[in-house]
CSV table of C-alpha atoms in Angstrom, one decimal:
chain,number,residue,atom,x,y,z
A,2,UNK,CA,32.5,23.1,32.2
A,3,UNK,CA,31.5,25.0,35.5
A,4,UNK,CA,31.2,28.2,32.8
A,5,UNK,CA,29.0,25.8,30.9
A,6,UNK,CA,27.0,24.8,33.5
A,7,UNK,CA,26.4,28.0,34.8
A,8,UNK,CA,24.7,29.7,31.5
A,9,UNK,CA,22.7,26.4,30.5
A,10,UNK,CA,21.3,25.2,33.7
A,11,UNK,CA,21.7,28.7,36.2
A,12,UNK,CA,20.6,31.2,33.6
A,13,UNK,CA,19.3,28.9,30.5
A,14,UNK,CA,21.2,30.4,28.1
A,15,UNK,CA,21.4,27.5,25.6
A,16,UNK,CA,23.0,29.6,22.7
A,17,UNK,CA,26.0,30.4,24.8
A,18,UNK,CA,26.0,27.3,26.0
A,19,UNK,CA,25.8,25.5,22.2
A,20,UNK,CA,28.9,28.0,21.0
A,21,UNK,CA,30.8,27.0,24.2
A,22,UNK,CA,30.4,23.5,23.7
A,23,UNK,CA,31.6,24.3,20.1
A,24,UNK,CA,34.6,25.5,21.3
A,25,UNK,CA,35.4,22.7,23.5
A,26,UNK,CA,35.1,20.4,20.1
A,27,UNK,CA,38.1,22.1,19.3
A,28,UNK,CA,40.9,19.6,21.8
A,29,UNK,CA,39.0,16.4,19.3
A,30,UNK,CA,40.3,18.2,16.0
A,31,UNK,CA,43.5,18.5,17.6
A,32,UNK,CA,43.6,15.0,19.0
A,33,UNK,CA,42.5,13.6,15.6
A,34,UNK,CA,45.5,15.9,13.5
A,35,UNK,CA,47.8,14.3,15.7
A,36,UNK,CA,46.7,10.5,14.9
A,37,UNK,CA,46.4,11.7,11.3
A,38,UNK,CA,50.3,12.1,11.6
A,39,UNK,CA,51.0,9.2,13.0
A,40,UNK,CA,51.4,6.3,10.8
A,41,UNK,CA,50.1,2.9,11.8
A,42,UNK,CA,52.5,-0.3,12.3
A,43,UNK,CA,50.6,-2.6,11.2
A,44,UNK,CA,53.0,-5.6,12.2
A,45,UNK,CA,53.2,-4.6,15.8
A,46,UNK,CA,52.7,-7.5,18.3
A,47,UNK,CA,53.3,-8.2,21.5
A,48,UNK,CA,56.3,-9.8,22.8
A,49,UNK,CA,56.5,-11.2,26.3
A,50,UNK,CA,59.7,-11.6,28.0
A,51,UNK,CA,60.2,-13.3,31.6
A,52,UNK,CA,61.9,-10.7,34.1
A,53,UNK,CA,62.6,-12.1,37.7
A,54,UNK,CA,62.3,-8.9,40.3
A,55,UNK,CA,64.3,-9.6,43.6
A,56,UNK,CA,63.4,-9.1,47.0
A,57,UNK,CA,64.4,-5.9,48.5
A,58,UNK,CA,62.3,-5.1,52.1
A,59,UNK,CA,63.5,-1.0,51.8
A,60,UNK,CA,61.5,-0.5,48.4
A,61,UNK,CA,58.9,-2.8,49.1
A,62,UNK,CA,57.8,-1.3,51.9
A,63,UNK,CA,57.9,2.2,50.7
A,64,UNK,CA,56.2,1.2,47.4
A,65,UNK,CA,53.2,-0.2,49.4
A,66,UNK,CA,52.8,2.7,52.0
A,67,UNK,CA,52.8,4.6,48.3
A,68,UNK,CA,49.9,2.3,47.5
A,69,UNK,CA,48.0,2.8,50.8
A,70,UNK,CA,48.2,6.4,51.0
A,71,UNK,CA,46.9,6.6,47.2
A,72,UNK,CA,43.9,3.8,48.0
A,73,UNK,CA,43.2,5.7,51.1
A,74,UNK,CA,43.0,9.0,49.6
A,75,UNK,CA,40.6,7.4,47.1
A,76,UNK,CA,38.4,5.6,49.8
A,77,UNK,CA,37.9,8.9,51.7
A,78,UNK,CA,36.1,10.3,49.1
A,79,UNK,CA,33.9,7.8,48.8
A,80,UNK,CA,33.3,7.1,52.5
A,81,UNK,CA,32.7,10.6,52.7
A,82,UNK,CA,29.1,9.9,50.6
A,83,UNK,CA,28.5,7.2,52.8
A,84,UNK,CA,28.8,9.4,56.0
A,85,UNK,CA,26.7,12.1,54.7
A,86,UNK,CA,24.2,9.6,54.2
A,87,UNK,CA,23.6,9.2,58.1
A,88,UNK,CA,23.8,13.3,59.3
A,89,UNK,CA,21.4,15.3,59.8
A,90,UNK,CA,22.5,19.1,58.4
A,91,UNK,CA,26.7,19.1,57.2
A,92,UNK,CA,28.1,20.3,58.6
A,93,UNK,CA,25.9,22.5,61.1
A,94,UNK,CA,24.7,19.6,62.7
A,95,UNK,CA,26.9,16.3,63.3
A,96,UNK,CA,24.2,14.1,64.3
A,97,UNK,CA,23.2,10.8,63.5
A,98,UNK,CA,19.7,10.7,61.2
A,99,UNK,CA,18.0,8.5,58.6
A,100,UNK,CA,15.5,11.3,57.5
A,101,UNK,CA,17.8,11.4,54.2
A,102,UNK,CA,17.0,7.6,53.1
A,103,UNK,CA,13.2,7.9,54.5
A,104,UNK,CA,12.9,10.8,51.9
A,105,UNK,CA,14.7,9.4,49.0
A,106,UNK,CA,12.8,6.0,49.3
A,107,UNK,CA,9.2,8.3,49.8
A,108,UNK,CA,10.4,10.1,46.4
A,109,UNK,CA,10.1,6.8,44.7
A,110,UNK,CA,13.6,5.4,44.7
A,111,UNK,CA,13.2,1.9,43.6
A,112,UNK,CA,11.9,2.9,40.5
A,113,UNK,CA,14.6,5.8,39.7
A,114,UNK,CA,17.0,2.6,40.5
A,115,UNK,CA,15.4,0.5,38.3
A,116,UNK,CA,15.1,2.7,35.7
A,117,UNK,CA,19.1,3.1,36.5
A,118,UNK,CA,19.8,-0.6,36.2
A,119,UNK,CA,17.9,-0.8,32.7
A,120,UNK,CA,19.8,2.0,31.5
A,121,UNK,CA,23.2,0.5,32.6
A,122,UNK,CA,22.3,-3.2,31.1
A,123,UNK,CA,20.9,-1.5,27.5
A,124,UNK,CA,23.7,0.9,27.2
A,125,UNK,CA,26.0,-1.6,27.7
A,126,UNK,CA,24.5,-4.1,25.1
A,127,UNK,CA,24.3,-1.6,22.4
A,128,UNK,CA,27.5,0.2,23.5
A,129,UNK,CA,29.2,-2.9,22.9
A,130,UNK,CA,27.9,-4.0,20.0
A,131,UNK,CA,28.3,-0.9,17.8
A,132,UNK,CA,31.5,0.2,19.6
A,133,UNK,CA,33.4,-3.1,18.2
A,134,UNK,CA,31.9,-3.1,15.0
A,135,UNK,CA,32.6,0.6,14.8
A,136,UNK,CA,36.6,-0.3,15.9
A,137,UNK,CA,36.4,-3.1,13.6
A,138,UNK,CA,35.3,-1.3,10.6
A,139,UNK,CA,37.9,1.5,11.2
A,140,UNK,CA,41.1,-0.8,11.8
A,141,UNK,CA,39.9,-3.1,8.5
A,142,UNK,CA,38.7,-0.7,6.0
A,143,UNK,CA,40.6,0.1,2.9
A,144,UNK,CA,40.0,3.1,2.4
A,145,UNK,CA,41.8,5.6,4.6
A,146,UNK,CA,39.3,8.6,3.8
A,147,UNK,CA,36.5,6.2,5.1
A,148,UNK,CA,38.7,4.9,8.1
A,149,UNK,CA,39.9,8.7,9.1
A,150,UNK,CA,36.3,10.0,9.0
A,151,UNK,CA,35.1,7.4,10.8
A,152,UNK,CA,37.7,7.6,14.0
A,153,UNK,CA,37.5,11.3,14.2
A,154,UNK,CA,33.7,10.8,14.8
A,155,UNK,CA,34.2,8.2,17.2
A,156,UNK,CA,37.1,9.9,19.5
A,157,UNK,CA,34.9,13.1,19.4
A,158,UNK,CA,33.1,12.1,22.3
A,159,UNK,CA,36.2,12.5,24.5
A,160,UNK,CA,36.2,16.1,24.2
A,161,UNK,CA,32.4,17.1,24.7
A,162,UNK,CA,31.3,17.6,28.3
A,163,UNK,CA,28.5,15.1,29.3
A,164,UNK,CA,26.1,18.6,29.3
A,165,UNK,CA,26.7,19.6,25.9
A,166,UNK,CA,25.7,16.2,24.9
A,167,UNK,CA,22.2,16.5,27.3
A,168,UNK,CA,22.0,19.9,25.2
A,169,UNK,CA,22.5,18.4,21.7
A,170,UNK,CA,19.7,15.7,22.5
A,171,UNK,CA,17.6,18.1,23.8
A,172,UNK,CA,18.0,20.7,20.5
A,173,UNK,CA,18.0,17.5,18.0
A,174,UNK,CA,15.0,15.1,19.2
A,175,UNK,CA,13.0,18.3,20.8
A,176,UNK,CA,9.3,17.4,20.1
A,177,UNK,CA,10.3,13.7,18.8
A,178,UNK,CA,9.3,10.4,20.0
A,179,UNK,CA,12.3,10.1,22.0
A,180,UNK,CA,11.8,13.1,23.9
A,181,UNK,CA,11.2,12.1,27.3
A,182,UNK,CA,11.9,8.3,27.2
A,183,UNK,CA,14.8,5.9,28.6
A,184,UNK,CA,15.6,5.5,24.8
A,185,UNK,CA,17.3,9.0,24.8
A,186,UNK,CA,19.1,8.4,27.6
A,187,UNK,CA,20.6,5.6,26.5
A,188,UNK,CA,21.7,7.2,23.3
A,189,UNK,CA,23.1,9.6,24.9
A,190,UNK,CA,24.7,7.5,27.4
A,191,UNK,CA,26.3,5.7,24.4
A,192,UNK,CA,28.0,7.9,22.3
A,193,UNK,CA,28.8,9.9,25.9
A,194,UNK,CA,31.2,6.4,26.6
A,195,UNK,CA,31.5,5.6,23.2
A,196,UNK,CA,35.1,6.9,23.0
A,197,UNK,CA,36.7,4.9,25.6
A,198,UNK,CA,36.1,0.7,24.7
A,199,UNK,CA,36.1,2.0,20.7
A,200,UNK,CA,39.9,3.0,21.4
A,201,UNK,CA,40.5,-0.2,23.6
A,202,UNK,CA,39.0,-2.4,20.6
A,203,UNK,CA,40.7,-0.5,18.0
A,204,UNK,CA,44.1,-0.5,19.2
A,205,UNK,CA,43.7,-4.3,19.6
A,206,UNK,CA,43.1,-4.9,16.4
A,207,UNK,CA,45.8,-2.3,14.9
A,208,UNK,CA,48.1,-5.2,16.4
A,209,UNK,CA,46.9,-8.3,15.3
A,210,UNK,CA,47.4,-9.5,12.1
A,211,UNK,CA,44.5,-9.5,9.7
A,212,UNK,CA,45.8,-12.7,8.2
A,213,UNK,CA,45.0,-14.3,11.5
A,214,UNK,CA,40.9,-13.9,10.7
């Protein structure tokens, strides 16, 4: 990705970028031959079984100083944003400043957050929508040529780098209406996330029984 970056945004080289993010299509073939092999169980469930943990002060205290140091590591990097915010120049100068938020806010910030927000709510509205009907579609169908096809496209999105995506939009809708407009962005965002909640919906509905619908 850091290659990637380097010859489309550094040196605009958006051939070399287009056969790089060709290559990294490659790891979604692979994933995809290996879920080809697998054969579904259509009759798995879930089974719940009640298992009664005793006390034990030694592993309970070691497990949660496991969980603090891990949520601590976590928090640093994002306090780390937040204390950026307030200095002047990191890390020559340590002092504290709000010229950072005074020039965001003067470069029109409310409406790059808005635009943010609008983004987030239609993204997520669409995203939805076709995401479960796209999982839905692929657990149900009959045909396995049809159902294959489909889930390769839709797990394909795991592998690509959110910049080969940008520079697949930008090649494909170049000149179009969509050029230049939240729309694109939001389609982009889409199939950019699309991989994630299609798998969670999909793998629900391997398990339950079709008979129950």
């Amino acid at each position: 990705p850091k290659y990637l970056y380097t010859e489309i945004i550094g040196l605009q080289n958006f051939s070399s970028g287009a056969f790089i993010g060709l290559i990294l299509l490659i790891p979604a073939l692979v994933t995809f031959l290996l879920d080809l092999s697998k054969k579904d169980n259509e009759a798995m469930g879930f089974n719940s079984k009640k298992i009664i943990i005793g006390r034990n002060l030694i592993r309970d205290i070691l497990v949660g100083m496991g969980c603090i140091i891990i949520i601590g590591f976590v928090v640093m990097v994002l306090c780390s944003f937040a204390v950026m915010t307030f200095i002047k120049s990191y890390p020559y100068d340590l002092s504290f400043s709000m010229e950072h938020i005074q020039y965001v806010m003067n470069q029109g910030m409310g409406q790059y957050f808005a635009n943010s927000l609008l983004i987030a709510f239609l993204v997520s509205l669409i995203g939805t929508a076709i995401g479960y009907t796209t999982a839905y579609v692929t657990a149900r169908t009959q045909s396995p040529v049809v159902g294959k096809a489909l889930h390769l496209i839709s797990i394909a999105s795991l592998a690509i780098p959110g910049i080969v995506l940008g520079l697949g939009y930008l090649i494909c809708f170049r000149g179009s209406f969509l050029s230049g407009t939240i729309l694109i962005l939001v389609f982009v965002n889409v199939i950019h996330f699309f991989a994630s909640p299609y798998m969670m919906a999909y793998n629900a509905l391997k398990k339950l029984n079709p008979n129950y619908e």
